[in-house]
């Protein structure tokens, strides 16, 4: 009898999880077969990864516009995982694959060897992940939950924009987080928006209950940006599949563009389907609490409904 090695155990864990995942933002498992000596797993062929993109970019960092485009896709894929009570546990740029060499490519999460099934209010204690991207609760061998992935997203955003890691591993994370001059030195952060650092700060929260969730991150002003929405819609239009943005926000962004005399691509305008129209446009969604809310620069974001065939 052959006892599984740690590596083989992780591989089988990855296969078991991927067999139940079907989403455009998650790498597709083609097949698996094994011989007495080997286990073979065949994944879809992709182009490269986010780390390679960062390292090959000017000054080894990404512009905000591209980072927003990539991070939104990561969050949409994470939302699908967390809905199914799956926590990736090893999110990092190397595990964010690129589907093409396009300037604004599709991304897919991969490497689910450390992934765990964790309920919304459950905790795990097993050792997982890569230290530089791990939340404090894991490094201190405390219980962790899906918010672990959100800390990793914060590190990914930080690394993408600055080309550096936010923390020194041999120093206390609490002390480093409270030292803004250490966390955000003027070079390069003076050229990066305050909205970006605000999202990072809300993701790199030592207390799990204060850490932003996927939906809170997607609704953050840094990602609720007209140019980002245009980039994502152009991508979805080229792909012929809509899974990142949602039609419930179209009218809002069209009005946003009209009020500011911004270009709104005509091919984004779709004739309404009378059979699908509701009497109350805010039915099932948050209604603006005051006139000021409806006049804010960024239209109010609504959580995107799940699409049945991705389950």
mmCIF file with all atom_site columns, C-alpha atoms in Angstrom, residues 2-177:
data_model
loop_
_atom_site.group_PDB
_atom_site.id
_atom_site.type_symbol
_atom_site.label_atom_id
_atom_site.label_alt_id
_atom_site.label_comp_id
_atom_site.label_asym_id
_atom_site.label_entity_id
_atom_site.label_seq_id
_atom_site.pdbx_PDB_ins_code
_atom_site.Cartn_x
_atom_site.Cartn_y
_atom_site.Cartn_z
_atom_site.occupancy
_atom_site.B_iso_or_equiv
_atom_site.pdbx_formal_charge
_atom_site.auth_seq_id
_atom_site.auth_comp_id
_atom_site.auth_asym_id
_atom_site.auth_atom_id
_atom_site.pdbx_PDB_model_num
ATOM 1   C CA . UNK A 1 2   ? 1.323   3.439  -0.915  1.00 0.00 ? 2   UNK A CA 1
ATOM 2   C CA . UNK A 1 3   ? 0.822   6.123  1.738   1.00 0.00 ? 3   UNK A CA 1
ATOM 3   C CA . UNK A 1 4   ? 0.222   9.605  0.309   1.00 0.00 ? 4   UNK A CA 1
ATOM 4   C CA . UNK A 1 5   ? 2.977   12.161 0.709   1.00 0.00 ? 5   UNK A CA 1
ATOM 5   C CA . UNK A 1 6   ? 2.129   15.683 1.898   1.00 0.00 ? 6   UNK A CA 1
ATOM 6   C CA . UNK A 1 7   ? 2.427   16.951 -1.682  1.00 0.00 ? 7   UNK A CA 1
ATOM 7   C CA . UNK A 1 8   ? 0.161   14.231 -3.024  1.00 0.00 ? 8   UNK A CA 1
ATOM 8   C CA . UNK A 1 9   ? -2.337  14.911 -0.257  1.00 0.00 ? 9   UNK A CA 1
ATOM 9   C CA . UNK A 1 10  ? -2.457  18.591 -1.232  1.00 0.00 ? 10  UNK A CA 1
ATOM 10  C CA . UNK A 1 11  ? -2.897  17.619 -4.872  1.00 0.00 ? 11  UNK A CA 1
ATOM 11  C CA . UNK A 1 12  ? -5.824  15.348 -4.090  1.00 0.00 ? 12  UNK A CA 1
ATOM 12  C CA . UNK A 1 13  ? -7.348  18.082 -1.932  1.00 0.00 ? 13  UNK A CA 1
ATOM 13  C CA . UNK A 1 14  ? -7.019  20.508 -4.843  1.00 0.00 ? 14  UNK A CA 1
ATOM 14  C CA . UNK A 1 15  ? -8.666  18.076 -7.264  1.00 0.00 ? 15  UNK A CA 1
ATOM 15  C CA . UNK A 1 16  ? -11.531 17.358 -4.862  1.00 0.00 ? 16  UNK A CA 1
ATOM 16  C CA . UNK A 1 17  ? -12.258 21.078 -4.535  1.00 0.00 ? 17  UNK A CA 1
ATOM 17  C CA . UNK A 1 18  ? -11.834 21.961 -8.225  1.00 0.00 ? 18  UNK A CA 1
ATOM 18  C CA . UNK A 1 19  ? -14.219 19.184 -9.251  1.00 0.00 ? 19  UNK A CA 1
ATOM 19  C CA . UNK A 1 20  ? -16.980 21.156 -7.529  1.00 0.00 ? 20  UNK A CA 1
ATOM 20  C CA . UNK A 1 21  ? -16.009 24.588 -8.855  1.00 0.00 ? 21  UNK A CA 1
ATOM 21  C CA . UNK A 1 22  ? -17.176 25.948 -12.190 1.00 0.00 ? 22  UNK A CA 1
ATOM 22  C CA . UNK A 1 23  ? -16.576 29.666 -12.597 1.00 0.00 ? 23  UNK A CA 1
ATOM 23  C CA . UNK A 1 24  ? -14.806 31.815 -15.241 1.00 0.00 ? 24  UNK A CA 1
ATOM 24  C CA . UNK A 1 25  ? -12.535 33.256 -12.544 1.00 0.00 ? 25  UNK A CA 1
ATOM 25  C CA . UNK A 1 26  ? -11.270 29.859 -11.352 1.00 0.00 ? 26  UNK A CA 1
ATOM 26  C CA . UNK A 1 27  ? -8.866  27.605 -13.249 1.00 0.00 ? 27  UNK A CA 1
ATOM 27  C CA . UNK A 1 28  ? -10.615 24.715 -14.979 1.00 0.00 ? 28  UNK A CA 1
ATOM 28  C CA . UNK A 1 29  ? -9.677  21.123 -14.110 1.00 0.00 ? 29  UNK A CA 1
ATOM 29  C CA . UNK A 1 30  ? -9.585  19.166 -17.376 1.00 0.00 ? 30  UNK A CA 1
ATOM 30  C CA . UNK A 1 31  ? -8.907  15.678 -16.012 1.00 0.00 ? 31  UNK A CA 1
ATOM 31  C CA . UNK A 1 32  ? -6.937  13.570 -13.543 1.00 0.00 ? 32  UNK A CA 1
ATOM 32  C CA . UNK A 1 33  ? -5.376  10.131 -13.932 1.00 0.00 ? 33  UNK A CA 1
ATOM 33  C CA . UNK A 1 34  ? -2.772  8.127  -12.064 1.00 0.00 ? 34  UNK A CA 1
ATOM 34  C CA . UNK A 1 35  ? -0.335  5.245  -12.383 1.00 0.00 ? 35  UNK A CA 1
ATOM 35  C CA . UNK A 1 36  ? 1.130   3.202  -9.503  1.00 0.00 ? 36  UNK A CA 1
ATOM 36  C CA . UNK A 1 37  ? 3.969   5.751  -9.296  1.00 0.00 ? 37  UNK A CA 1
ATOM 37  C CA . UNK A 1 38  ? 2.452   9.051  -10.417 1.00 0.00 ? 38  UNK A CA 1
ATOM 38  C CA . UNK A 1 39  ? -0.628  11.237 -10.170 1.00 0.00 ? 39  UNK A CA 1
ATOM 39  C CA . UNK A 1 40  ? -1.330  13.453 -13.197 1.00 0.00 ? 40  UNK A CA 1
ATOM 40  C CA . UNK A 1 41  ? -3.611  16.492 -13.107 1.00 0.00 ? 41  UNK A CA 1
ATOM 41  C CA . UNK A 1 42  ? -4.394  18.356 -16.333 1.00 0.00 ? 42  UNK A CA 1
ATOM 42  C CA . UNK A 1 43  ? -5.493  22.003 -16.061 1.00 0.00 ? 43  UNK A CA 1
ATOM 43  C CA . UNK A 1 44  ? -6.527  24.416 -18.790 1.00 0.00 ? 44  UNK A CA 1
ATOM 44  C CA . UNK A 1 45  ? -3.604  26.131 -20.513 1.00 0.00 ? 45  UNK A CA 1
ATOM 45  C CA . UNK A 1 46  ? -3.105  29.757 -19.502 1.00 0.00 ? 46  UNK A CA 1
ATOM 46  C CA . UNK A 1 47  ? -0.564  32.446 -20.295 1.00 0.00 ? 47  UNK A CA 1
ATOM 47  C CA . UNK A 1 48  ? 1.310   33.364 -17.113 1.00 0.00 ? 48  UNK A CA 1
ATOM 48  C CA . UNK A 1 49  ? 0.632   34.772 -13.664 1.00 0.00 ? 49  UNK A CA 1
ATOM 49  C CA . UNK A 1 50  ? 0.175   38.100 -11.911 1.00 0.00 ? 50  UNK A CA 1
ATOM 50  C CA . UNK A 1 51  ? 3.626   37.991 -10.306 1.00 0.00 ? 51  UNK A CA 1
ATOM 51  C CA . UNK A 1 52  ? 5.259   37.788 -13.738 1.00 0.00 ? 52  UNK A CA 1
ATOM 52  C CA . UNK A 1 53  ? 3.136   40.738 -14.852 1.00 0.00 ? 53  UNK A CA 1
ATOM 53  C CA . UNK A 1 54  ? 4.231   42.805 -11.832 1.00 0.00 ? 54  UNK A CA 1
ATOM 54  C CA . UNK A 1 55  ? 7.927   41.967 -12.213 1.00 0.00 ? 55  UNK A CA 1
ATOM 55  C CA . UNK A 1 56  ? 7.922   42.672 -15.952 1.00 0.00 ? 56  UNK A CA 1
ATOM 56  C CA . UNK A 1 57  ? 6.176   46.040 -15.549 1.00 0.00 ? 57  UNK A CA 1
ATOM 57  C CA . UNK A 1 58  ? 7.935   49.394 -15.301 1.00 0.00 ? 58  UNK A CA 1
ATOM 58  C CA . UNK A 1 59  ? 9.517   49.760 -11.831 1.00 0.00 ? 59  UNK A CA 1
ATOM 59  C CA . UNK A 1 60  ? 8.101   46.296 -10.991 1.00 0.00 ? 60  UNK A CA 1
ATOM 60  C CA . UNK A 1 61  ? 4.677   47.626 -10.054 1.00 0.00 ? 61  UNK A CA 1
ATOM 61  C CA . UNK A 1 62  ? 1.296   48.065 -11.723 1.00 0.00 ? 62  UNK A CA 1
ATOM 62  C CA . UNK A 1 63  ? -0.698  51.241 -12.411 1.00 0.00 ? 63  UNK A CA 1
ATOM 63  C CA . UNK A 1 64  ? -3.858  51.729 -10.378 1.00 0.00 ? 64  UNK A CA 1
ATOM 64  C CA . UNK A 1 65  ? -6.155  51.308 -13.373 1.00 0.00 ? 65  UNK A CA 1
ATOM 65  C CA . UNK A 1 66  ? -4.814  47.830 -14.176 1.00 0.00 ? 66  UNK A CA 1
ATOM 66  C CA . UNK A 1 67  ? -4.684  46.821 -10.511 1.00 0.00 ? 67  UNK A CA 1
ATOM 67  C CA . UNK A 1 68  ? -8.365  47.726 -10.077 1.00 0.00 ? 68  UNK A CA 1
ATOM 68  C CA . UNK A 1 69  ? -9.245  45.640 -13.124 1.00 0.00 ? 69  UNK A CA 1
ATOM 69  C CA . UNK A 1 70  ? -7.369  42.591 -11.812 1.00 0.00 ? 70  UNK A CA 1
ATOM 70  C CA . UNK A 1 71  ? -8.406  42.901 -8.159  1.00 0.00 ? 71  UNK A CA 1
ATOM 71  C CA . UNK A 1 72  ? -12.100 43.188 -9.052  1.00 0.00 ? 72  UNK A CA 1
ATOM 72  C CA . UNK A 1 73  ? -11.837 39.871 -10.898 1.00 0.00 ? 73  UNK A CA 1
ATOM 73  C CA . UNK A 1 74  ? -10.044 38.276 -7.936  1.00 0.00 ? 74  UNK A CA 1
ATOM 74  C CA . UNK A 1 75  ? -12.803 39.439 -5.590  1.00 0.00 ? 75  UNK A CA 1
ATOM 75  C CA . UNK A 1 76  ? -15.585 38.139 -7.849  1.00 0.00 ? 76  UNK A CA 1
ATOM 76  C CA . UNK A 1 77  ? -13.905 34.708 -7.945  1.00 0.00 ? 77  UNK A CA 1
ATOM 77  C CA . UNK A 1 78  ? -13.423 34.827 -4.156  1.00 0.00 ? 78  UNK A CA 1
ATOM 78  C CA . UNK A 1 79  ? -17.086 35.663 -3.668  1.00 0.00 ? 79  UNK A CA 1
ATOM 79  C CA . UNK A 1 80  ? -17.970 32.453 -5.495  1.00 0.00 ? 80  UNK A CA 1
ATOM 80  C CA . UNK A 1 81  ? -15.562 30.454 -3.315  1.00 0.00 ? 81  UNK A CA 1
ATOM 81  C CA . UNK A 1 82  ? -16.820 31.959 -0.064  1.00 0.00 ? 82  UNK A CA 1
ATOM 82  C CA . UNK A 1 83  ? -20.443 31.404 -1.091  1.00 0.00 ? 83  UNK A CA 1
ATOM 83  C CA . UNK A 1 84  ? -19.565 27.715 -1.338  1.00 0.00 ? 84  UNK A CA 1
ATOM 84  C CA . UNK A 1 85  ? -17.769 27.895 2.049   1.00 0.00 ? 85  UNK A CA 1
ATOM 85  C CA . UNK A 1 86  ? -14.368 27.388 0.424   1.00 0.00 ? 86  UNK A CA 1
ATOM 86  C CA . UNK A 1 87  ? -11.400 29.425 1.665   1.00 0.00 ? 87  UNK A CA 1
ATOM 87  C CA . UNK A 1 88  ? -8.400  29.510 -0.679  1.00 0.00 ? 88  UNK A CA 1
ATOM 88  C CA . UNK A 1 89  ? -5.820  29.961 2.131   1.00 0.00 ? 89  UNK A CA 1
ATOM 89  C CA . UNK A 1 90  ? -2.890  30.662 -0.216  1.00 0.00 ? 90  UNK A CA 1
ATOM 90  C CA . UNK A 1 91  ? -3.800  33.723 -2.269  1.00 0.00 ? 91  UNK A CA 1
ATOM 91  C CA . UNK A 1 92  ? -0.771  35.459 -3.794  1.00 0.00 ? 92  UNK A CA 1
ATOM 92  C CA . UNK A 1 93  ? 0.124   36.877 -7.237  1.00 0.00 ? 93  UNK A CA 1
ATOM 93  C CA . UNK A 1 94  ? 1.708   33.559 -8.300  1.00 0.00 ? 94  UNK A CA 1
ATOM 94  C CA . UNK A 1 95  ? -1.681  31.893 -7.814  1.00 0.00 ? 95  UNK A CA 1
ATOM 95  C CA . UNK A 1 96  ? -3.533  34.426 -9.960  1.00 0.00 ? 96  UNK A CA 1
ATOM 96  C CA . UNK A 1 97  ? -3.150  33.174 -13.528 1.00 0.00 ? 97  UNK A CA 1
ATOM 97  C CA . UNK A 1 98  ? -3.556  35.257 -16.699 1.00 0.00 ? 98  UNK A CA 1
ATOM 98  C CA . UNK A 1 99  ? -5.624  33.859 -19.559 1.00 0.00 ? 99  UNK A CA 1
ATOM 99  C CA . UNK A 1 100 ? -3.838  35.881 -22.265 1.00 0.00 ? 100 UNK A CA 1
ATOM 100 C CA . UNK A 1 101 ? -1.100  38.395 -23.016 1.00 0.00 ? 101 UNK A CA 1
ATOM 101 C CA . UNK A 1 102 ? -3.644  41.210 -23.446 1.00 0.00 ? 102 UNK A CA 1
ATOM 102 C CA . UNK A 1 103 ? -2.947  44.455 -21.549 1.00 0.00 ? 103 UNK A CA 1
ATOM 103 C CA . UNK A 1 104 ? -6.137  43.876 -19.535 1.00 0.00 ? 104 UNK A CA 1
ATOM 104 C CA . UNK A 1 105 ? -6.388  40.075 -19.273 1.00 0.00 ? 105 UNK A CA 1
ATOM 105 C CA . UNK A 1 106 ? -8.827  37.712 -17.668 1.00 0.00 ? 106 UNK A CA 1
ATOM 106 C CA . UNK A 1 107 ? -7.497  36.274 -14.397 1.00 0.00 ? 107 UNK A CA 1
ATOM 107 C CA . UNK A 1 108 ? -8.184  32.905 -12.803 1.00 0.00 ? 108 UNK A CA 1
ATOM 108 C CA . UNK A 1 109 ? -7.403  31.690 -9.298  1.00 0.00 ? 109 UNK A CA 1
ATOM 109 C CA . UNK A 1 110 ? -5.354  28.490 -9.099  1.00 0.00 ? 110 UNK A CA 1
ATOM 110 C CA . UNK A 1 111 ? -3.458  26.247 -6.638  1.00 0.00 ? 111 UNK A CA 1
ATOM 111 C CA . UNK A 1 112 ? -6.123  25.020 -4.240  1.00 0.00 ? 112 UNK A CA 1
ATOM 112 C CA . UNK A 1 113 ? -3.796  22.643 -2.391  1.00 0.00 ? 113 UNK A CA 1
ATOM 113 C CA . UNK A 1 114 ? -4.229  24.557 0.879   1.00 0.00 ? 114 UNK A CA 1
ATOM 114 C CA . UNK A 1 115 ? -7.928  25.344 0.360   1.00 0.00 ? 115 UNK A CA 1
ATOM 115 C CA . UNK A 1 116 ? -10.321 24.438 3.165   1.00 0.00 ? 116 UNK A CA 1
ATOM 116 C CA . UNK A 1 117 ? -14.068 24.061 3.605   1.00 0.00 ? 117 UNK A CA 1
ATOM 117 C CA . UNK A 1 118 ? -14.945 26.573 6.329   1.00 0.00 ? 118 UNK A CA 1
ATOM 118 C CA . UNK A 1 119 ? -18.477 27.744 7.184   1.00 0.00 ? 119 UNK A CA 1
ATOM 119 C CA . UNK A 1 120 ? -19.299 31.428 7.557   1.00 0.00 ? 120 UNK A CA 1
ATOM 120 C CA . UNK A 1 121 ? -18.942 31.345 11.353  1.00 0.00 ? 121 UNK A CA 1
ATOM 121 C CA . UNK A 1 122 ? -16.506 28.437 11.584  1.00 0.00 ? 122 UNK A CA 1
ATOM 122 C CA . UNK A 1 123 ? -12.783 28.432 12.286  1.00 0.00 ? 123 UNK A CA 1
ATOM 123 C CA . UNK A 1 124 ? -9.870  26.164 11.321  1.00 0.00 ? 124 UNK A CA 1
ATOM 124 C CA . UNK A 1 125 ? -6.420  25.836 12.863  1.00 0.00 ? 125 UNK A CA 1
ATOM 125 C CA . UNK A 1 126 ? -4.408  23.747 10.389  1.00 0.00 ? 126 UNK A CA 1
ATOM 126 C CA . UNK A 1 127 ? -1.193  25.188 8.937   1.00 0.00 ? 127 UNK A CA 1
ATOM 127 C CA . UNK A 1 128 ? -1.742  26.739 5.505   1.00 0.00 ? 128 UNK A CA 1
ATOM 128 C CA . UNK A 1 129 ? -0.387  29.211 2.995   1.00 0.00 ? 129 UNK A CA 1
ATOM 129 C CA . UNK A 1 130 ? 2.659   31.354 2.272   1.00 0.00 ? 130 UNK A CA 1
ATOM 130 C CA . UNK A 1 131 ? 3.905   33.443 5.260   1.00 0.00 ? 131 UNK A CA 1
ATOM 131 C CA . UNK A 1 132 ? 4.311   36.782 3.438   1.00 0.00 ? 132 UNK A CA 1
ATOM 132 C CA . UNK A 1 133 ? 0.609   36.785 2.505   1.00 0.00 ? 133 UNK A CA 1
ATOM 133 C CA . UNK A 1 134 ? -0.814  35.204 5.664   1.00 0.00 ? 134 UNK A CA 1
ATOM 134 C CA . UNK A 1 135 ? -2.984  36.995 8.206   1.00 0.00 ? 135 UNK A CA 1
ATOM 135 C CA . UNK A 1 136 ? -1.739  37.401 11.806  1.00 0.00 ? 136 UNK A CA 1
ATOM 136 C CA . UNK A 1 137 ? -4.202  34.837 13.185  1.00 0.00 ? 137 UNK A CA 1
ATOM 137 C CA . UNK A 1 138 ? -2.587  32.100 11.069  1.00 0.00 ? 138 UNK A CA 1
ATOM 138 C CA . UNK A 1 139 ? 0.978   33.130 11.891  1.00 0.00 ? 139 UNK A CA 1
ATOM 139 C CA . UNK A 1 140 ? 0.050   32.998 15.585  1.00 0.00 ? 140 UNK A CA 1
ATOM 140 C CA . UNK A 1 141 ? -1.591  29.566 15.200  1.00 0.00 ? 141 UNK A CA 1
ATOM 141 C CA . UNK A 1 142 ? -5.003  30.942 16.145  1.00 0.00 ? 142 UNK A CA 1
ATOM 142 C CA . UNK A 1 143 ? -8.281  29.984 14.515  1.00 0.00 ? 143 UNK A CA 1
ATOM 143 C CA . UNK A 1 144 ? -8.964  31.469 11.069  1.00 0.00 ? 144 UNK A CA 1
ATOM 144 C CA . UNK A 1 145 ? -11.917 31.761 8.714   1.00 0.00 ? 145 UNK A CA 1
ATOM 145 C CA . UNK A 1 146 ? -12.708 33.168 5.262   1.00 0.00 ? 146 UNK A CA 1
ATOM 146 C CA . UNK A 1 147 ? -11.388 36.598 6.298   1.00 0.00 ? 147 UNK A CA 1
ATOM 147 C CA . UNK A 1 148 ? -7.935  35.044 5.879   1.00 0.00 ? 148 UNK A CA 1
ATOM 148 C CA . UNK A 1 149 ? -8.368  35.439 2.109   1.00 0.00 ? 149 UNK A CA 1
ATOM 149 C CA . UNK A 1 150 ? -9.268  39.102 2.505   1.00 0.00 ? 150 UNK A CA 1
ATOM 150 C CA . UNK A 1 151 ? -5.995  39.863 4.300   1.00 0.00 ? 151 UNK A CA 1
ATOM 151 C CA . UNK A 1 152 ? -4.191  38.215 1.378   1.00 0.00 ? 152 UNK A CA 1
ATOM 152 C CA . UNK A 1 153 ? -6.092  40.444 -1.068  1.00 0.00 ? 153 UNK A CA 1
ATOM 153 C CA . UNK A 1 154 ? -4.858  43.468 0.888   1.00 0.00 ? 154 UNK A CA 1
ATOM 154 C CA . UNK A 1 155 ? -1.259  42.289 0.540   1.00 0.00 ? 155 UNK A CA 1
ATOM 155 C CA . UNK A 1 156 ? -1.793  41.638 -3.187  1.00 0.00 ? 156 UNK A CA 1
ATOM 156 C CA . UNK A 1 157 ? -3.095  45.188 -3.713  1.00 0.00 ? 157 UNK A CA 1
ATOM 157 C CA . UNK A 1 158 ? -0.154  46.617 -1.743  1.00 0.00 ? 158 UNK A CA 1
ATOM 158 C CA . UNK A 1 159 ? 2.428   44.557 -3.661  1.00 0.00 ? 159 UNK A CA 1
ATOM 159 C CA . UNK A 1 160 ? 0.837   45.349 -7.038  1.00 0.00 ? 160 UNK A CA 1
ATOM 160 C CA . UNK A 1 161 ? 0.867   49.119 -6.487  1.00 0.00 ? 161 UNK A CA 1
ATOM 161 C CA . UNK A 1 162 ? 4.239   49.464 -4.745  1.00 0.00 ? 162 UNK A CA 1
ATOM 162 C CA . UNK A 1 163 ? 6.322   46.490 -5.861  1.00 0.00 ? 163 UNK A CA 1
ATOM 163 C CA . UNK A 1 164 ? 7.193   45.795 -2.202  1.00 0.00 ? 164 UNK A CA 1
ATOM 164 C CA . UNK A 1 165 ? 5.774   43.812 0.721   1.00 0.00 ? 165 UNK A CA 1
ATOM 165 C CA . UNK A 1 166 ? 3.972   45.737 3.477   1.00 0.00 ? 166 UNK A CA 1
ATOM 166 C CA . UNK A 1 167 ? 5.622   43.986 6.424   1.00 0.00 ? 167 UNK A CA 1
ATOM 167 C CA . UNK A 1 168 ? 8.937   42.727 7.729   1.00 0.00 ? 168 UNK A CA 1
ATOM 168 C CA . UNK A 1 169 ? 8.371   39.156 8.889   1.00 0.00 ? 169 UNK A CA 1
ATOM 169 C CA . UNK A 1 170 ? 10.670  39.527 11.918  1.00 0.00 ? 170 UNK A CA 1
ATOM 170 C CA . UNK A 1 171 ? 8.758   42.506 13.389  1.00 0.00 ? 171 UNK A CA 1
ATOM 171 C CA . UNK A 1 172 ? 5.366   42.677 15.089  1.00 0.00 ? 172 UNK A CA 1
ATOM 172 C CA . UNK A 1 173 ? 2.612   43.315 12.539  1.00 0.00 ? 173 UNK A CA 1
ATOM 173 C CA . UNK A 1 174 ? 0.607   45.454 14.991  1.00 0.00 ? 174 UNK A CA 1
ATOM 174 C CA . UNK A 1 175 ? 3.515   47.861 15.415  1.00 0.00 ? 175 UNK A CA 1
ATOM 175 C CA . UNK A 1 176 ? 4.090   48.079 11.666  1.00 0.00 ? 176 UNK A CA 1
ATOM 176 C CA . UNK A 1 177 ? 0.435   48.719 10.818  1.00 0.00 ? 177 UNK A CA 1
#
